[in-house]
XYZ file of C-alpha atoms in Angstrom:
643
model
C 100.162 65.443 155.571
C 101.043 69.171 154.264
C 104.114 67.720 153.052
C 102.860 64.649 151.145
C 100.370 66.821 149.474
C 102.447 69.481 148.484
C 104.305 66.832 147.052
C 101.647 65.199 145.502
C 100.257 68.785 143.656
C 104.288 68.952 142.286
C 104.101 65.527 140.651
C 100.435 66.760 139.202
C 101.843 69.906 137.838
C 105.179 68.026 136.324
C 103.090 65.564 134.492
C 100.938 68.231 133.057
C 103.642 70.382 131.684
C 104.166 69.780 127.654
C 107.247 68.158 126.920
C 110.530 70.651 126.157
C 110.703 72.216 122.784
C 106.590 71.607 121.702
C 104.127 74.162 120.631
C 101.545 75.036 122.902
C 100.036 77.467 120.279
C 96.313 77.112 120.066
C 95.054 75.950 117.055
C 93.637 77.560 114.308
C 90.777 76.744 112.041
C 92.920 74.977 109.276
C 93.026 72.331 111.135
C 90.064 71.964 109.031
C 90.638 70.103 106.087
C 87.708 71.718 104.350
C 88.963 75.382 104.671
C 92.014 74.329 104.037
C 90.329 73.280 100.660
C 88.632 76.359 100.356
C 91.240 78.696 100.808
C 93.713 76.819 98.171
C 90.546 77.191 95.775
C 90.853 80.913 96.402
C 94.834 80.704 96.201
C 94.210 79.395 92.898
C 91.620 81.464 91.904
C 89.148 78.633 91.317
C 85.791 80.091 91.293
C 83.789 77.712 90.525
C 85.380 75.109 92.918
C 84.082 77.840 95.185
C 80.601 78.051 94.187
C 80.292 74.156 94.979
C 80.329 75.074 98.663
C 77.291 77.267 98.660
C 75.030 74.449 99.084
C 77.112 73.035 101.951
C 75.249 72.605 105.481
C 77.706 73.540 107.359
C 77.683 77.032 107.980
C 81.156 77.761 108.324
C 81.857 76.441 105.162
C 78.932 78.679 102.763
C 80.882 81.456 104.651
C 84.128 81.382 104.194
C 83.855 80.000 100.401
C 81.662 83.506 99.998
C 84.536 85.527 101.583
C 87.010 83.733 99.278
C 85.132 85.306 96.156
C 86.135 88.417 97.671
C 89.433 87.837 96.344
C 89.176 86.024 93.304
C 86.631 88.630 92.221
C 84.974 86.936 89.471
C 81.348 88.596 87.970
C 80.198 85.662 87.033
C 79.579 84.748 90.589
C 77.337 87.678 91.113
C 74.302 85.834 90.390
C 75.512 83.137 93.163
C 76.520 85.007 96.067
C 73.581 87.017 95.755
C 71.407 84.551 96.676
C 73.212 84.446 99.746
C 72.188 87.770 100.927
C 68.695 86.270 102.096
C 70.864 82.601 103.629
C 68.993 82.207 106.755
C 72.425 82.676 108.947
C 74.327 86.270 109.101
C 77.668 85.402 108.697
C 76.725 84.158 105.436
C 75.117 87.522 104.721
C 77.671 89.579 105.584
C 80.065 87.801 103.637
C 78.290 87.638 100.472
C 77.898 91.039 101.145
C 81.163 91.937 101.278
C 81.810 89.591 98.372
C 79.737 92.107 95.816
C 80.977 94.532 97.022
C 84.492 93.698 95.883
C 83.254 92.457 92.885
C 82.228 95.730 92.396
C 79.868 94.782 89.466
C 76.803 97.243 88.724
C 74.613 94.153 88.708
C 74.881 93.705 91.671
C 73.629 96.923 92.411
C 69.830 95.322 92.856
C 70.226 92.650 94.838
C 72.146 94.807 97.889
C 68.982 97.178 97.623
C 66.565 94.566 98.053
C 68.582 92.558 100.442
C 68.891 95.950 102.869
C 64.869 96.478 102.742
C 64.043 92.421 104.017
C 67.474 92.971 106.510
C 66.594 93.605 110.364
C 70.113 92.921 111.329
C 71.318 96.492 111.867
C 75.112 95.495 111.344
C 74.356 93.821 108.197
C 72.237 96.770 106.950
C 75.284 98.646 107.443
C 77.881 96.092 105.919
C 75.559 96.085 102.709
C 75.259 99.903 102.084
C 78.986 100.041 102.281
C 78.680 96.998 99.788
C 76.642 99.161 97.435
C 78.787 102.357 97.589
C 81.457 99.573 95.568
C 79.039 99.258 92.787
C 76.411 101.799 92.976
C 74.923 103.665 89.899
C 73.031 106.858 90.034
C 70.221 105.052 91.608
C 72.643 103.518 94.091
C 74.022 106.533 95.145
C 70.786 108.258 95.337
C 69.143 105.125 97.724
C 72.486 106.063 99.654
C 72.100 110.348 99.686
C 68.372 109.512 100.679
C 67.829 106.777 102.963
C 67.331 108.036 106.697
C 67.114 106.268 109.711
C 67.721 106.543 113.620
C 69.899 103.822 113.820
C 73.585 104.921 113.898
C 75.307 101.536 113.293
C 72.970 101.490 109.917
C 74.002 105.030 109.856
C 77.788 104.504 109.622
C 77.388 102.040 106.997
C 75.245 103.927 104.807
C 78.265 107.025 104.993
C 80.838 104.162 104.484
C 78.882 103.626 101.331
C 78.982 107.112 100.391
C 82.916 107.119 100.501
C 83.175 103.925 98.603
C 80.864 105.366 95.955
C 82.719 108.840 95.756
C 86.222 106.803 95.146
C 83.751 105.362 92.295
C 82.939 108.449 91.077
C 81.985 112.215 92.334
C 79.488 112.697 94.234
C 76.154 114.632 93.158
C 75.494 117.769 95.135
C 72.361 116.199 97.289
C 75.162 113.049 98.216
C 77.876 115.765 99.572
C 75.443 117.905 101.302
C 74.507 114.868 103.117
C 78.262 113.739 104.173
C 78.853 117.090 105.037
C 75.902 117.260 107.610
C 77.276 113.682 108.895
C 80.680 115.148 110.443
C 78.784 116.989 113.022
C 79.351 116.029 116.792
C 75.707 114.426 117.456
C 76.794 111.372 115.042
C 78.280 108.381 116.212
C 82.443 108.170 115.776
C 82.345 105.951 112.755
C 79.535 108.361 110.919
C 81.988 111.420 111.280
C 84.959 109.428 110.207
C 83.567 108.288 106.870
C 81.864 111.570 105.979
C 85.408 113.224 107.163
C 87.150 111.101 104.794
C 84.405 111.446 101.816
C 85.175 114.866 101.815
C 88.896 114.473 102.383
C 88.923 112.622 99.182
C 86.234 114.495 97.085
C 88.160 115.287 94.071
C 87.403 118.915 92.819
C 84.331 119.445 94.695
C 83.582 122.808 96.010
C 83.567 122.844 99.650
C 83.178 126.262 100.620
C 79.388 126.028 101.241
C 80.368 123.033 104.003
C 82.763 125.415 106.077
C 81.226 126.369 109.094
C 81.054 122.350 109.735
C 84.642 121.543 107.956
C 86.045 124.021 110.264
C 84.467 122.854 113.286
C 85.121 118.718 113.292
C 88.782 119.760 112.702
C 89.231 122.655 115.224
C 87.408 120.554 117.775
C 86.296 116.606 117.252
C 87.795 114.317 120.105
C 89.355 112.138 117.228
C 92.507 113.120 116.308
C 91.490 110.676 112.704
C 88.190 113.000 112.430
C 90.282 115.905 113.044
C 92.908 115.161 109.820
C 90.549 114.462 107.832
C 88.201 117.437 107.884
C 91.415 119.539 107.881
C 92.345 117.848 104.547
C 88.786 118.700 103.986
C 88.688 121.928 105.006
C 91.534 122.693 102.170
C 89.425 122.428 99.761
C 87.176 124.869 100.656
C 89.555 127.806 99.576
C 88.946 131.068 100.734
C 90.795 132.641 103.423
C 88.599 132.402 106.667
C 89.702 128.755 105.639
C 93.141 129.758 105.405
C 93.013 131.178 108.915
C 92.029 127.672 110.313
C 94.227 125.867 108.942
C 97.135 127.857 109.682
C 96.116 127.898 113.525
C 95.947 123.585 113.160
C 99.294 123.622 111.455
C 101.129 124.850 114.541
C 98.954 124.501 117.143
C 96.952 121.091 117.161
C 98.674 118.217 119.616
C 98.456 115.274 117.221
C 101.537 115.776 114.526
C 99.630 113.882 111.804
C 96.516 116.763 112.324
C 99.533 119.736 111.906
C 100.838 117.769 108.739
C 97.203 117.208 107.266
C 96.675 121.560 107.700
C 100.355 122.361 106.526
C 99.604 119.957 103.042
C 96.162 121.976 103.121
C 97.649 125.231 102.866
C 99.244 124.551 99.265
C 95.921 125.340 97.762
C 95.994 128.389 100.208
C 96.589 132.209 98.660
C 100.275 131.812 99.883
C 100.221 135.221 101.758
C 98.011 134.278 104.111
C 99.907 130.733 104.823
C 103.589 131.754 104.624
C 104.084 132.281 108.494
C 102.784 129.000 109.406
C 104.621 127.190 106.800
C 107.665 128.710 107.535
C 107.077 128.203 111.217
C 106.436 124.523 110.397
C 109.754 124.050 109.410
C 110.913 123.549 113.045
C 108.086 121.436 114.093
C 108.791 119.085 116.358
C 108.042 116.071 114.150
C 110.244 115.793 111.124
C 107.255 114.389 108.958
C 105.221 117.711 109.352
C 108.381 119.820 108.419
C 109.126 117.809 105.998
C 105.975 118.161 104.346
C 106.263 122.004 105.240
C 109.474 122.038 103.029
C 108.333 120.272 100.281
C 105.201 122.577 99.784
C 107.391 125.646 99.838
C 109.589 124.024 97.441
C 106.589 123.609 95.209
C 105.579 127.425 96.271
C 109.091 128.793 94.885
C 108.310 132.371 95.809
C 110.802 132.636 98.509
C 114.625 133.751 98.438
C 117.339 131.347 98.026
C 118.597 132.850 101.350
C 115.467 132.109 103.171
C 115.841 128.576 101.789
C 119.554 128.571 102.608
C 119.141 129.608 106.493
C 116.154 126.908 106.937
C 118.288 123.961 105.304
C 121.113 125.593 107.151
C 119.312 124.979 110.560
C 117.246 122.056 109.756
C 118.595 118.335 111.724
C 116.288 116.128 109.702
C 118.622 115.007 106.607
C 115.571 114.478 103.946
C 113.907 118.021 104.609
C 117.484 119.704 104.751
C 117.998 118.295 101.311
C 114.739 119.477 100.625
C 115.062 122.698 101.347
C 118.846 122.956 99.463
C 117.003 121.824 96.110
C 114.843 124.569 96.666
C 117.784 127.362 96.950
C 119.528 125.804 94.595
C 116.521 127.072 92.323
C 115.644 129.686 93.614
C 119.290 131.233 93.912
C 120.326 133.501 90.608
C 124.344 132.296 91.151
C 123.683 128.570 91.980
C 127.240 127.202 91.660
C 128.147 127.364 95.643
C 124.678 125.967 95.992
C 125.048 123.404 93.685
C 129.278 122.563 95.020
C 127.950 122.824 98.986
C 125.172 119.967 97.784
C 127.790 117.693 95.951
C 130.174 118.297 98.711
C 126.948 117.103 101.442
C 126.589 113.578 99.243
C 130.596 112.717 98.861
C 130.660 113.084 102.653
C 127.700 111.264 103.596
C 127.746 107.511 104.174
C 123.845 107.336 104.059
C 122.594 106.155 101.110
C 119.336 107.523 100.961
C 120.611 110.619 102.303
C 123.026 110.605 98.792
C 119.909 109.933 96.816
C 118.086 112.623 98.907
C 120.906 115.251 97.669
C 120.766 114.140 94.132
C 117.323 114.835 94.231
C 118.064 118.279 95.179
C 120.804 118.737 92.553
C 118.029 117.695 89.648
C 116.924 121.606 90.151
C 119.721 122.369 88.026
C 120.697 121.617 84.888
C 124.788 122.176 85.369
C 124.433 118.411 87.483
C 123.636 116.758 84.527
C 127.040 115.287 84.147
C 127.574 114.656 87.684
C 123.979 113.181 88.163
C 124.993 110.884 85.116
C 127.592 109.461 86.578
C 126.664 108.760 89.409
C 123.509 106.710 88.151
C 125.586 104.452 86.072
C 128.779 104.061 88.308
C 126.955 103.766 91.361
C 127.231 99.704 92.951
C 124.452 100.536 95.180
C 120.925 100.292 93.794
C 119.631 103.014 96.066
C 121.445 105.507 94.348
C 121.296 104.369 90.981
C 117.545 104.863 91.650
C 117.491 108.069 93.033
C 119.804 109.196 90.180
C 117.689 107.871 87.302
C 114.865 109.777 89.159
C 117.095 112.771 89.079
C 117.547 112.795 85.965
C 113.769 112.505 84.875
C 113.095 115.330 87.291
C 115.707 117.375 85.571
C 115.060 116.649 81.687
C 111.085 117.677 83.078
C 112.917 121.372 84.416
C 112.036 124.341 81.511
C 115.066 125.223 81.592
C 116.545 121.801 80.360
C 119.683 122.615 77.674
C 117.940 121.848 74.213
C 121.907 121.136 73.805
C 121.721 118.341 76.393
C 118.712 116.412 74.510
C 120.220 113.982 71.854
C 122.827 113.188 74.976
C 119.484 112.332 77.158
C 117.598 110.489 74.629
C 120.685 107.647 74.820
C 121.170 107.941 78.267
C 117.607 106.693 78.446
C 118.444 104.242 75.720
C 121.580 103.127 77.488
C 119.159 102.834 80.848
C 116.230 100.865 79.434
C 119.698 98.213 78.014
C 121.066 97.832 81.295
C 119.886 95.249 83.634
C 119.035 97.398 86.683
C 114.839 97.039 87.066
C 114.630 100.643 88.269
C 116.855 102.283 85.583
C 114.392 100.365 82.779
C 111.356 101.297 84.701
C 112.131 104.881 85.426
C 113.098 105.458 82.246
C 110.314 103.630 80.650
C 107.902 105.688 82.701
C 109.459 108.997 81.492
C 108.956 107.787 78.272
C 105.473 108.253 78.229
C 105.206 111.967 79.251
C 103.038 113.636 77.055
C 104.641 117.083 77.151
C 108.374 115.387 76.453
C 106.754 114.391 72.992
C 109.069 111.094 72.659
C 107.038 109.863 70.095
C 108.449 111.958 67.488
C 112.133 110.662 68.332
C 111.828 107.321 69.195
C 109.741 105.891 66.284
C 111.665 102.362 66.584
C 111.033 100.777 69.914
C 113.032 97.634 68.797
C 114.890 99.003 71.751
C 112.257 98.355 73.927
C 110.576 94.873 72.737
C 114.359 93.535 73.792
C 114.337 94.985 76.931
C 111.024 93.048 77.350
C 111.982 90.049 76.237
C 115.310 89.993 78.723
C 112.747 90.251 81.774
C 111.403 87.386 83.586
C 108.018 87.297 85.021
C 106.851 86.877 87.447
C 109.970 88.548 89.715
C 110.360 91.653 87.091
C 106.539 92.519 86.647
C 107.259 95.917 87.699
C 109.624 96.903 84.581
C 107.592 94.505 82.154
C 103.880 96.544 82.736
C 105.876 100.197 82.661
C 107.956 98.707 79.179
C 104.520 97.335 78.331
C 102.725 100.510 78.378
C 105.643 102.915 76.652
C 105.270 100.207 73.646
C 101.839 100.856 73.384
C 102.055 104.895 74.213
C 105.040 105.208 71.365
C 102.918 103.189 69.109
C 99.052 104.900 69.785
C 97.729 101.390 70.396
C 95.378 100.791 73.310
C 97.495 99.604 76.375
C 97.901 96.162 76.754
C 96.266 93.907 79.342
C 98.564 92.694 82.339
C 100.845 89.564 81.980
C 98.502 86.968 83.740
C 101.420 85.007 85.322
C 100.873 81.691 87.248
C 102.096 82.437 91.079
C 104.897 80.366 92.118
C 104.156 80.432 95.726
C 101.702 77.729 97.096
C 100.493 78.601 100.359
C 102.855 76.272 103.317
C 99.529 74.460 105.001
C 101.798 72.863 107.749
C 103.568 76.260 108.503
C 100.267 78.213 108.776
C 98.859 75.215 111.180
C 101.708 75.222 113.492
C 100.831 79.036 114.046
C 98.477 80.785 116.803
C 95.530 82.583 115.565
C 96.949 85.386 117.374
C 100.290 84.527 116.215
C 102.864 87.632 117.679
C 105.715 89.220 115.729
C 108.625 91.072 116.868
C 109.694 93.593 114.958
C 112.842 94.889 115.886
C 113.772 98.159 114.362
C 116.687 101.137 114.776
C 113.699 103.201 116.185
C 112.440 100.881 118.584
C 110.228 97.421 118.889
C 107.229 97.239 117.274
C 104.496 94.180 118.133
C 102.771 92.667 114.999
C 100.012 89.997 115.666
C 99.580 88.609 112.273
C 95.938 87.807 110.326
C 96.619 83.592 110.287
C 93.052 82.635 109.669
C 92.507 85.893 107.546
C 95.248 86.107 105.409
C 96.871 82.826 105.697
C 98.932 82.685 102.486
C 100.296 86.298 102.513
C 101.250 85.288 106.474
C 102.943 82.226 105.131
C 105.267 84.098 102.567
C 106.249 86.622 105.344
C 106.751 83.535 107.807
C 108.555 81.535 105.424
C 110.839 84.655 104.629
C 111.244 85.366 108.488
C 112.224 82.225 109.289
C 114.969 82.155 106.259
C 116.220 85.789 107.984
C 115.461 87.184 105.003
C 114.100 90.624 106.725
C 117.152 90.735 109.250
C 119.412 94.372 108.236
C 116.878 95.722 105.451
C 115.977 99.024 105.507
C 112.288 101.467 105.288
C 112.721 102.451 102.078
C 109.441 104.541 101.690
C 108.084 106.957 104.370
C 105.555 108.751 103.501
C 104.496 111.259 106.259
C 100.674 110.533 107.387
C 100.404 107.749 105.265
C 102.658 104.475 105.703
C 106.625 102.896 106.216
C 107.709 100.473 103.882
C 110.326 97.859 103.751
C 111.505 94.189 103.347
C 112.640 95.157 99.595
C 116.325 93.277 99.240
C 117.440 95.983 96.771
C 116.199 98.829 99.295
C 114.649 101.213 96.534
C 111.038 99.771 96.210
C 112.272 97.943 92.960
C 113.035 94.597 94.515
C 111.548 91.346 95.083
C 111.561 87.756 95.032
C 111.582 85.220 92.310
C 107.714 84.572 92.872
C 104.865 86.147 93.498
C 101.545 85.350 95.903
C 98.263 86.200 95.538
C 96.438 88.880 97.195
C 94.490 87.910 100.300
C 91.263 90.723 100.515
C 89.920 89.935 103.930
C 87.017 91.512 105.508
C 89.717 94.071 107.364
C 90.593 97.301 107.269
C 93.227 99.650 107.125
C 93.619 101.185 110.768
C 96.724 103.215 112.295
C 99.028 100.193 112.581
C 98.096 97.869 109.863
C 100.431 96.068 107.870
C 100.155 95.259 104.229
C 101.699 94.106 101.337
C 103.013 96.315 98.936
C 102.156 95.358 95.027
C 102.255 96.415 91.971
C 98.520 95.210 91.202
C 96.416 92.510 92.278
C 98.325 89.016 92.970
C 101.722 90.456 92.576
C 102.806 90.534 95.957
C 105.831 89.552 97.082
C 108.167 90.417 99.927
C 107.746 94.127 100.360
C 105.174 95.324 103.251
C 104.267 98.573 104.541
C 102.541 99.737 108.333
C 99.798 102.586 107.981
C 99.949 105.800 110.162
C 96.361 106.056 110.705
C 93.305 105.744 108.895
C 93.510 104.829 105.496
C 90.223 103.526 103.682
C 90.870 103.825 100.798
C 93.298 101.023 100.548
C 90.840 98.866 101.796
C 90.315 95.475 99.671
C 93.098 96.541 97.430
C 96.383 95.614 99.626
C 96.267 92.729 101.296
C 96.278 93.103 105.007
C 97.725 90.464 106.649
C 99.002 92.163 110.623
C 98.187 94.776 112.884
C 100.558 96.296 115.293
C 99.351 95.834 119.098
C 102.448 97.649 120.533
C 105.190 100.196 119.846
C 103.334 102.587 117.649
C 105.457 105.332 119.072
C 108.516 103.445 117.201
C 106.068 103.146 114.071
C 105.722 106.999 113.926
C 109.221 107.843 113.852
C 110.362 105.710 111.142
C 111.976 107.234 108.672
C 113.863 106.337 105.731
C 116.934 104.327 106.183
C 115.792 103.379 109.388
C 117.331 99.576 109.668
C 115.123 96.410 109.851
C 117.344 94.830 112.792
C 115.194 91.451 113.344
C 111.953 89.764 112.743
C 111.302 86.669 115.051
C 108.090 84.827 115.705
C 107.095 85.359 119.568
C 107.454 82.012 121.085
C 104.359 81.590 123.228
């Protein structure tokens, strides 16, 4: 009998398999035809399709068309979503919610305020003062300063609010005194973070009167994220008991990115009192924190070219050696065998970014000029054209720049904005526009230019067009023009996103390890799409990270590898309720709904990108391989996880 009904389960569990080679990804909620509807109206940036689906019945529906607005950002919808902050269901609150605050409109200003007295919901309370910190007035940030209450999820909104309002605008003394009493230990996680960052970030504020409590969340909060931030913090604050702290947490604190945050702290820092530790921070054990060490001392340039020399001379990391050379080089008062031991470094190197990194360092001086030239326009790798047009800007911006060497310069720029490379006509376009180089006086006919526009096609070259845009306008005193509004190519794939998982997995396979992505399908559905689309076609497969930038993100996926490439369309941005954790992934852009194939993974907190780069993954494993990325690390693979 045993044997019959063993037999018998067997049969049961063959017939139940799915056939060979089919998905067995779960749904997600585009099987709905509706939000499928909905989300195209946002794609297209239909706003008043939107509006249509306020009166809907179906809950789902007033929601998602409110979180849609998010994106298109229209003020004319102001009036409409706000009378969705008193809908009877709180989804639809919190999106409208979220919706204003996006928006960002002062008019809107009245409607959170009300809507937070009649709210008992304590997480919508909180998602609606971090609304009004978007588009708060005086009165709005006042309501914020002022309001108390016991509850600490309302409390964490209310200091969210304060951030958003302070990247608004500086806070008023009463507003910072009250972040600054928010970072201490008897507030929940959340409240501390915010009021860490708020001061992180607040501009030319005075902190000194906050430093017993700056000094104490970053010696000793449990959050490594608190910790950074209140270090950052704590910079600004300059006197030297502050000094003192921070040059303890540069060599002593176990999280690298808490180290980094106190060694880019100590620039403002008397540089007495921080030399050891900077110097000391050279050999740290993470390359991003000497790296940053470098580059501050660099900036310092009140050391010997020999100190300089025996650091690079010692240093593995390739970026901060070169670092460190550009330094000597001007530092030293005979800087020929500098300048020969750097030019020797880049014709032996087969690293590209390592040969930009060098001519970097060789912009310190003007005897490169003619070798930096060169190499710019005879270069057949865009990576070091880049680097070398960059060079060359950094060097024509050095005092001691050959007055001889200027009528030369002004048609090398000439000679870069003609050529077809995007970064040389970008670079040089930006340059252009320095006040101090007073180009106005020389290049009075920007026929030169308008050609140079008209040779660009939008929308795959809207970097160069808005930087030849703007140099128009600067050269001519007019007002700066308003941004190409260019029709995206790129229709969101409905049948690729619905064949996906809501928890769709990525692997990432990279030269410093695998790194797990689970992407944002019902969230972001068209910027997951494009990267799909482009995954699929092995379009990612052998690019490089062309931008690290220590404590802050890794970029890739461009196909030119300098941050200048693209594809021939663009997508619009996706602004989900989401936000910007250690390991999400974004899209890079060069403004709202100019995304394209470039991405970038954060390193920890960073809120202030929040509903401004679309985030569309999150990395759920290999975050040690996320935090040594460097530049010209490769992009081996990216594959969909079959489930």
């Amino acid at each position: 009998m045993k044997k019959y009904l063993g037999f018998g389960l067997l049969l049961l569990a063959v017939a139940c398999q799915k056939p060979a080679g089919k998905s067995t990804a779960a749904k997600n909620k585009f099987s709905d035809q509706n939000l499928r509807t909905i989300y195209t109206l946002q794609d297209e940036r239909n706003a008043s399709g939107l509006l249509t689906n306020f009166g809907s019945t179906i809950i789902n529906h007033r929601k998602e068309a409110a979180l849609a607005l998010a994106s298109v950002q229209d003020k004319a919808t102001v009036p409409a979503l706000s009378t969705l902050l008193s809908d009877p269901e709180p989804p639809v609150r919190k999106a409208a919610a979220y919706a204003l605050g996006q928006i960002a409109d002062s008019t809107a200003e009245s409607h959170l305020v009300n809507a937070i007295d009649q709210e008992s919901d304590s997480f919508l309370r909180a998602e609606m003062f971090e609304a009004l910190g978007k588009c708060a007035t005086r009165n709005g940030i006042a309501i914020l300063a002022y309001f108390d209450t016991p509850d600490t999820v309302t409390q964490g909104g209310q200091a969210w609010g304060l951030y958003r309002a302070m990247l608004r605008k500086p806070l008023p003394e009463p507003a910072l005194t009250k972040v600054a009493r928010l970072i201490t230990r008897e507030h929940p996680y959340q409240v501390r973070l915010a009021a860490a960052h708020t001061l992180a970030r607040s501009g030319k504020a005075d902190l000194r009167r906050y430093f017993s409590l700056l000094q104490e969340a970053a010696r000793n909060d449990k959050s490594a994220y608190v910790r950074a931030a209140a270090t950052t913090a704590l910079g600004k604050a300059k006197m030297p008991e502050s000094a003192e702290v921070l040059t303890f947490l540069a060599v002593s604190d176990p999280d690298y990115r808490v180290r980094l945050s106190a060694v880019r702290a100590l620039k403002d820092q008397e540089y007495a009192l921080t030399k050891p530790a900077l110097l000391k921070a050279l050999s740290d054990v993470h390359p991003h924190v000497s790296l940053t060490a470098a580059e501050i001392l660099a900036g310092k340039n009140q050391e010997t070219d020999d100190t300089f020399w025996q650091a690079a001379l010692m240093q593995p990391d390739w970026r901060t050696r070169a670092v460190l050379l550009g330094a000597c080089l001007q530092a030293s008062k005979e800087p020929e065998p500098v300048r020969q031991h750097i030019t020797s470094l880049y014709l032996k190197t087969n690293n590209v970014y390592e040969k930009g990194a060098l001519l970097t360092a060789l912009s310190n001086n003007p005897a490169s000029y003619e070798f930096l030239k060169t190499e710019t326009f005879s270069a057949k790798d865009p990576v070091i054209s880049t680097y070398g047009i960059e060079a060359l800007a950094g060097l024509r911006k050095q005092p001691d720049f050959p007055e001889s060497l200027n009528t030369d310069f002004n048609q090398l720029l000439k000679n870069a904005i003609a050529s077809s490379d995007v970064a040389l006509m970008g670079t040089a376009a930006t340059l252009l526009r320095e006040p101090e180089m007073n180009f106005r006086q020389t290049f009075t006919d920007v026929t030169f230019l308008k050609l140079a526009l008209a040779r660009l096609t939008l929308p795959r070259d809207v970097e160069p067009y808005l930087e030849l845009q703007k140099t128009i306008a600067f050269l001519l005193e007019k007002p700066a023009p308003e941004p190409p509004k260019t029709q995206a190519k790129q229709a969101i794939d409905w049948k690729l996103v619905q064949r996906l998982s809501p928890d769709q997995k990525v692997l990432l396979k990279t030269s410093k390890g695998d790194i797990t992505l689970q992407l944002y399908v019902e969230e972001a559905p068209g910027s997951v799409a494009n990267f799909v689309q482009l995954l699929e076609k092995d379009f990612y497969n052998g690019k490089f990270f062309h931008r690290v930038v220590p404590n802050f993100v890794a970029q890739g996926g461009d196909p030119r590898g300098d941050g200048w490439g693209g594809t021939d369309y663009t997508i619009r941005s996706d602004f989900a309720d989401l936000h910007y954790l250690e390991g999400t992934v974004g899209m890079a852009s060069a403004g709202k709904d100019t995304e394209s194939c470039q991405w970038f993974i954060t390193h920890s907190y960073v809120p202030h990108l929040d509903g401004r780069y679309s985030i569309f993954a999150r990395v759920i494993s290999g975050f040690e391989a996320v935090h040594k990325l460097q530049i010209g690390d490769k992009i081996e693979k990216v594959e969909l996880v079959k489930r």
